[in-house]
Amino acid sequence: IVQHLSHDLQMTIIGADVIDPVKKKDIDALDAFIPLQHTSNATELTKSLSLGMRNINDGKEKVVMVDAIICASGGWEGDPTSSYLPGRLLEEDGITPEMAAEEWGKVLDKMLQMNLHPVLAAGNVASTHMANQGLFVAFGATAALMPTPGMAAYGAAKAATHQYIQTLGAMTGLGIGHNKIRKDAKKFRRGKPYLDDMTAVAILPTMLDTPTNRKFATRKDDFNAWTKPIDIAEEIGKWVVEPYLRPSSGSLIKVYPPRFQPGDDDSDGGWSKSTFGQVR
């Protein structure tokens, strides 16, 4: 996403992460970088991001306002096996209920830290630094539209992300919903002009073709059928440049993976790009 917005669309990019960029192409693509504390504490993460934006503004006559905030943070881990085993089997393996509870708690903290806290922290930055006709994008997950057996912590964190985007979208002047929600949202927007014409959207991929995800691939997986990050980057780029192409504020946008399109007498066929469709 950073590469596309910076190099292809010539946008000014401010990055923020718990890991400093090390590759030259990543460093060159960023005009500024905010190092964040590696913590599971949502309060500290939010303060760290807010402080970083304030430091960028130090010495400037006008406050730097951003046209888009894109929170691409995320990660996956399945629930610990111990959280589903009956007490008798846990004891046979030498695992006490307290040990199982601690293991479950660690996975839950990790999933919230990776998938939800950054979105909430970024939403706070929008309240002080979002420009007119701003765009707020977070990454949800197609899996979290349904029950997620074996990965309840991940599903809960992603589902919470979906709910936050739908709520944030409903609070904007471009949100959709029944009359009571729109009436309540109008009261909330008083004194918050950034919400008048901001669009909040969640992108819901299925499987992204990244080096990390390929490590978990099986022999049956065909990487051609996985969504390429550039497909998502290009879609977001269109929304930044052309606000009229954006989905309704508060939308959950599912990413449909590439499909093989058979050829005909004049062509050999090939794989399509990923497509996008509103599911909520």
CSV table of C-alpha atoms in Angstrom, one decimal:
chain,number,residue,atom,x,y,z
A,1,ILE,CA,0.0,0.0,0.0
A,2,VAL,CA,2.8,2.4,0.9
A,3,GLN,CA,4.7,1.7,-2.3
A,4,HIS,CA,1.7,2.3,-4.5
A,5,LEU,CA,0.5,5.5,-2.8
A,6,SER,CA,4.0,6.9,-2.6
A,7,HIS,CA,5.6,5.9,-5.9
A,8,ASP,CA,2.6,5.4,-8.2
A,9,LEU,CA,0.3,8.2,-6.9
A,10,GLN,CA,3.0,10.5,-5.6
A,11,MET,CA,1.4,11.0,-2.2
A,12,THR,CA,3.1,12.2,1.0
A,13,ILE,CA,3.2,9.2,3.4
A,14,ILE,CA,3.5,9.2,7.2
A,15,GLY,CA,4.1,5.7,8.5
A,16,ALA,CA,3.6,4.3,12.0
A,17,ASP,CA,4.5,0.9,13.3
A,18,VAL,CA,6.1,-1.0,16.2
A,19,ILE,CA,8.8,-2.2,13.8
A,20,ASP,CA,11.1,0.4,12.2
A,21,PRO,CA,11.3,0.1,8.4
A,22,VAL,CA,14.7,-1.5,7.4
A,23,LYS,CA,14.4,-2.0,3.6
A,24,LYS,CA,15.6,1.0,1.6
A,25,LYS,CA,12.5,1.0,-0.6
A,26,ASP,CA,10.3,1.3,2.5
A,27,ILE,CA,12.4,4.0,4.0
A,28,ASP,CA,12.4,6.0,0.7
A,29,ALA,CA,8.6,5.7,0.4
A,30,LEU,CA,8.0,7.3,3.7
A,31,ASP,CA,8.2,11.1,4.2
A,32,ALA,CA,7.9,10.7,8.0
A,33,PHE,CA,7.8,7.7,10.5
A,34,ILE,CA,6.3,7.4,13.9
A,35,PRO,CA,7.8,4.6,16.0
A,36,LEU,CA,5.2,3.0,18.3
A,37,GLN,CA,5.7,1.2,21.6
A,38,HIS,CA,5.3,-2.6,21.4
A,39,THR,CA,2.6,-2.9,24.0
A,40,SER,CA,-0.8,-4.6,24.5
A,41,ASN,CA,-2.0,-1.6,26.4
A,42,ALA,CA,-4.4,0.4,24.2
A,43,THR,CA,-4.0,3.5,26.2
A,44,GLU,CA,-0.2,3.6,25.7
A,45,LEU,CA,-0.5,2.8,22.0
A,46,THR,CA,-3.1,5.6,21.5
A,47,LYS,CA,-0.9,8.1,23.4
A,48,SER,CA,2.2,7.1,21.4
A,49,LEU,CA,0.5,7.6,18.1
A,50,SER,CA,-0.9,10.9,19.1
A,51,LEU,CA,2.4,12.1,20.4
A,52,GLY,CA,4.1,11.1,17.2
A,53,MET,CA,1.7,13.2,15.2
A,54,ARG,CA,2.3,16.1,17.5
A,55,ASN,CA,6.1,15.8,17.1
A,56,ILE,CA,5.6,15.9,13.3
A,57,ASN,CA,3.8,19.2,13.7
A,58,ASP,CA,6.4,20.8,15.9
A,59,GLY,CA,7.8,23.9,14.3
A,60,LYS,CA,5.2,24.0,11.6
A,61,GLU,CA,3.0,27.1,11.2
A,62,LYS,CA,-0.1,25.0,10.3
A,63,VAL,CA,-1.2,21.6,11.7
A,64,VAL,CA,-0.5,18.8,9.3
A,65,MET,CA,-3.9,17.3,8.2
A,66,VAL,CA,-4.1,14.0,6.5
A,67,ASP,CA,-6.4,13.0,3.5
A,68,ALA,CA,-6.5,9.3,4.5
A,69,ILE,CA,-5.7,7.0,7.4
A,70,ILE,CA,-5.1,3.4,6.5
A,71,CYS,CA,-4.7,1.0,9.3
A,72,ALA,CA,-3.3,-2.2,7.8
A,73,SER,CA,-2.2,-3.7,11.1
A,74,GLY,CA,-3.2,-7.3,11.7
A,75,GLY,CA,-2.2,-10.8,12.5
A,76,TRP,CA,-3.5,-14.3,13.1
A,77,GLU,CA,-3.1,-17.0,15.7
A,78,GLY,CA,-5.4,-19.9,16.5
A,79,ASP,CA,-6.8,-20.5,20.0
A,80,PRO,CA,-4.6,-22.6,22.2
A,81,THR,CA,-5.7,-26.3,22.2
A,82,SER,CA,-5.8,-26.3,26.0
A,83,SER,CA,-8.8,-23.9,25.9
A,84,TYR,CA,-11.0,-26.6,24.4
A,85,LEU,CA,-9.8,-29.7,26.3
A,86,PRO,CA,-11.8,-31.1,29.3
A,87,GLY,CA,-10.2,-30.8,32.7
A,88,ARG,CA,-9.4,-34.5,32.9
A,89,LEU,CA,-7.2,-34.4,29.7
A,90,LEU,CA,-5.5,-31.2,30.8
A,91,GLU,CA,-4.5,-32.9,34.1
A,92,GLU,CA,-3.2,-35.9,32.2
A,93,ASP,CA,-0.9,-33.6,30.2
A,94,GLY,CA,0.2,-31.8,33.3
A,95,ILE,CA,-1.7,-28.6,32.5
A,96,THR,CA,-3.6,-26.9,35.4
A,97,PRO,CA,-6.8,-24.9,34.7
A,98,GLU,CA,-4.8,-21.8,35.7
A,99,MET,CA,-2.1,-22.6,33.1
A,100,ALA,CA,-4.8,-23.1,30.4
A,101,ALA,CA,-6.5,-19.8,31.4
A,102,GLU,CA,-3.2,-17.9,31.2
A,103,GLU,CA,-2.5,-19.4,27.7
A,104,TRP,CA,-5.9,-18.4,26.5
A,105,GLY,CA,-5.5,-14.9,27.9
A,106,LYS,CA,-2.2,-14.4,26.1
A,107,VAL,CA,-3.7,-15.3,22.8
A,108,LEU,CA,-6.6,-13.0,23.4
A,109,ASP,CA,-4.4,-10.1,24.3
A,110,LYS,CA,-2.2,-10.7,21.3
A,111,MET,CA,-5.1,-10.7,18.9
A,112,LEU,CA,-6.6,-7.6,20.3
A,113,GLN,CA,-3.2,-5.9,20.3
A,114,MET,CA,-2.6,-6.8,16.6
A,115,ASN,CA,-6.1,-6.4,15.2
A,116,LEU,CA,-8.2,-4.0,17.2
A,117,HIS,CA,-6.1,-1.6,19.3
A,118,PRO,CA,-4.3,0.0,16.3
A,119,VAL,CA,-7.7,0.7,14.6
A,120,LEU,CA,-9.0,2.4,17.7
A,121,ALA,CA,-5.8,4.4,18.1
A,122,ALA,CA,-5.9,5.5,14.5
A,123,GLY,CA,-9.5,6.5,14.9
A,124,ASN,CA,-8.4,8.9,17.7
A,125,VAL,CA,-5.9,10.5,15.4
A,126,ALA,CA,-8.6,11.1,12.8
A,127,SER,CA,-10.4,13.3,15.4
A,128,THR,CA,-7.5,15.8,15.4
A,129,HIS,CA,-5.8,15.4,12.0
A,130,MET,CA,-8.3,14.3,9.4
A,131,ALA,CA,-8.8,16.8,6.5
A,132,ASN,CA,-12.1,17.5,4.7
A,133,GLN,CA,-13.4,14.5,2.7
A,134,GLY,CA,-11.1,12.3,4.6
A,135,LEU,CA,-10.9,8.5,4.2
A,136,PHE,CA,-10.5,6.0,7.1
A,137,VAL,CA,-9.7,2.4,6.1
A,138,ALA,CA,-9.2,-0.5,8.5
A,139,PHE,CA,-8.6,-4.2,7.7
A,140,GLY,CA,-11.2,-6.7,8.9
A,141,ALA,CA,-11.6,-10.3,7.8
A,142,THR,CA,-14.1,-12.2,5.7
A,143,ALA,CA,-13.8,-15.1,8.3
A,144,ALA,CA,-15.2,-12.8,11.0
A,145,LEU,CA,-18.5,-12.4,9.2
A,146,MET,CA,-19.3,-15.9,10.5
A,147,PRO,CA,-18.4,-18.0,13.6
A,148,THR,CA,-14.7,-18.9,13.8
A,149,PRO,CA,-14.3,-22.2,15.6
A,150,GLY,CA,-10.7,-22.7,16.7
A,151,MET,CA,-9.9,-19.0,16.4
A,152,ALA,CA,-12.4,-17.3,18.6
A,153,ALA,CA,-9.8,-14.7,19.8
A,154,TYR,CA,-9.0,-13.7,16.2
A,155,GLY,CA,-12.6,-13.7,15.2
A,156,ALA,CA,-13.6,-11.5,18.2
A,157,ALA,CA,-10.9,-9.0,17.5
A,158,LYS,CA,-11.9,-8.7,13.8
A,159,ALA,CA,-15.6,-8.6,14.5
A,160,ALA,CA,-15.0,-5.8,16.9
A,161,THR,CA,-13.1,-4.0,14.1
A,162,HIS,CA,-16.1,-4.4,11.8
A,163,GLN,CA,-18.4,-3.0,14.5
A,164,TYR,CA,-16.2,0.0,15.1
A,165,ILE,CA,-16.1,0.9,11.4
A,166,GLN,CA,-19.8,0.5,11.1
A,167,THR,CA,-20.3,2.8,14.2
A,168,LEU,CA,-17.7,5.3,13.0
A,169,GLY,CA,-19.3,5.3,9.6
A,170,ALA,CA,-22.8,5.9,11.1
A,171,MET,CA,-21.5,8.9,12.9
A,172,THR,CA,-20.3,10.6,9.7
A,173,GLY,CA,-22.5,12.8,7.5
A,174,LEU,CA,-22.2,10.2,4.8
A,175,GLY,CA,-23.3,7.3,6.9
A,176,ILE,CA,-26.4,5.2,6.1
A,177,GLY,CA,-28.9,3.8,8.5
A,178,HIS,CA,-32.4,4.3,9.8
A,179,ASN,CA,-33.7,7.7,10.9
A,180,LYS,CA,-32.9,7.3,14.7
A,181,ILE,CA,-29.3,6.5,14.1
A,182,ARG,CA,-28.9,9.4,11.6
A,183,LYS,CA,-30.5,11.7,14.1
A,184,ASP,CA,-28.3,10.6,17.0
A,185,ALA,CA,-25.2,10.8,14.8
A,186,LYS,CA,-26.0,14.4,13.8
A,187,LYS,CA,-26.0,15.4,17.5
A,188,PHE,CA,-22.7,13.7,18.0
A,189,ARG,CA,-21.1,15.5,15.0
A,190,ARG,CA,-21.6,18.9,16.6
A,191,GLY,CA,-18.1,20.4,17.1
A,192,LYS,CA,-16.5,17.6,15.0
A,193,PRO,CA,-16.4,18.9,11.5
A,194,TYR,CA,-14.1,16.2,10.3
A,195,LEU,CA,-17.0,13.7,10.5
A,196,ASP,CA,-19.3,15.7,8.2
A,197,ASP,CA,-17.8,14.3,5.0
A,198,MET,CA,-15.4,11.5,6.1
A,199,THR,CA,-15.8,8.0,4.8
A,200,ALA,CA,-15.0,5.0,7.0
A,201,VAL,CA,-14.6,1.6,5.3
A,202,ALA,CA,-13.4,-1.8,6.4
A,203,ILE,CA,-11.6,-4.1,3.8
A,204,LEU,CA,-12.3,-7.8,4.4
A,205,PRO,CA,-9.7,-10.0,2.7
A,206,THR,CA,-9.9,-13.8,2.6
A,207,MET,CA,-6.3,-14.8,2.0
A,208,LEU,CA,-3.5,-12.3,1.2
A,209,ASP,CA,-0.5,-13.5,-0.8
A,210,THR,CA,2.2,-12.4,1.6
A,211,PRO,CA,5.5,-14.1,2.6
A,212,THR,CA,4.1,-14.7,6.1
A,213,ASN,CA,0.9,-16.4,4.8
A,214,ARG,CA,2.8,-18.5,2.4
A,215,LYS,CA,4.7,-20.1,5.4
A,216,PHE,CA,1.3,-21.6,6.5
A,217,ALA,CA,0.4,-22.8,3.0
A,218,THR,CA,-0.3,-26.4,2.1
A,219,ARG,CA,0.6,-28.3,-1.0
A,220,LYS,CA,-2.9,-27.9,-2.3
A,221,ASP,CA,-2.8,-24.1,-2.1
A,222,ASP,CA,-2.6,-22.2,-5.4
A,223,PHE,CA,-1.0,-18.8,-4.8
A,224,ASN,CA,-2.6,-17.5,-8.0
A,225,ALA,CA,-6.0,-17.8,-6.2
A,226,TRP,CA,-4.8,-15.6,-3.3
A,227,THR,CA,-5.4,-11.8,-3.2
A,228,LYS,CA,-2.4,-9.8,-4.2
A,229,PRO,CA,-1.8,-6.8,-1.9
A,230,ILE,CA,-1.4,-4.5,-4.9
A,231,ASP,CA,-5.0,-5.2,-5.8
A,232,ILE,CA,-6.1,-3.8,-2.5
A,233,ALA,CA,-3.6,-0.9,-2.7
A,234,GLU,CA,-5.0,0.2,-6.1
A,235,GLU,CA,-8.6,0.1,-4.8
A,236,ILE,CA,-7.7,2.2,-1.8
A,237,GLY,CA,-5.8,4.6,-4.1
A,238,LYS,CA,-8.9,5.1,-6.2
A,239,TRP,CA,-10.9,6.0,-3.1
A,240,VAL,CA,-8.3,8.5,-1.9
A,241,VAL,CA,-8.1,10.3,-5.3
A,242,GLU,CA,-11.8,10.1,-6.3
A,243,PRO,CA,-14.1,10.4,-3.3
A,244,TYR,CA,-17.2,9.7,-5.5
A,245,LEU,CA,-15.9,6.1,-6.0
A,246,ARG,CA,-15.9,5.3,-2.3
A,247,PRO,CA,-18.4,2.9,-0.8
A,248,SER,CA,-21.0,4.3,1.7
A,249,SER,CA,-19.4,5.3,5.0
A,250,GLY,CA,-19.5,2.4,7.4
A,251,SER,CA,-19.4,-0.3,4.7
A,252,LEU,CA,-17.7,-3.6,5.1
A,253,ILE,CA,-16.1,-4.4,1.7
A,254,LYS,CA,-15.3,-8.1,1.0
A,255,VAL,CA,-12.3,-8.9,-1.2
A,256,TYR,CA,-13.2,-11.7,-3.6
A,257,PRO,CA,-10.0,-13.6,-4.6
A,258,PRO,CA,-8.8,-13.9,-8.2
A,259,ARG,CA,-10.5,-16.4,-10.5
A,260,PHE,CA,-9.2,-18.3,-13.5
A,261,GLN,CA,-10.8,-17.2,-16.7
A,262,PRO,CA,-10.6,-19.8,-19.5
A,263,GLY,CA,-9.4,-18.6,-22.8
A,264,ASP,CA,-10.9,-18.8,-26.2
A,265,ASP,CA,-9.6,-19.3,-29.8
A,266,ASP,CA,-7.8,-15.9,-29.6
A,267,SER,CA,-6.4,-16.0,-26.0
A,268,ASP,CA,-5.0,-18.5,-23.5
A,269,GLY,CA,-6.9,-17.2,-20.5
A,270,GLY,CA,-5.5,-16.4,-17.1
A,271,TRP,CA,-6.2,-15.2,-13.6
A,272,SER,CA,-8.3,-12.2,-12.9
A,273,LYS,CA,-7.5,-9.5,-10.4
A,274,SER,CA,-9.4,-9.5,-7.1
A,275,THR,CA,-12.8,-7.8,-7.0
A,276,PHE,CA,-14.6,-5.9,-4.3
A,277,GLY,CA,-18.2,-6.0,-3.1
A,278,GLN,CA,-20.1,-4.5,-0.2
A,279,VAL,CA,-21.5,-7.2,2.3
A,280,ARG,CA,-22.8,-4.8,5.0
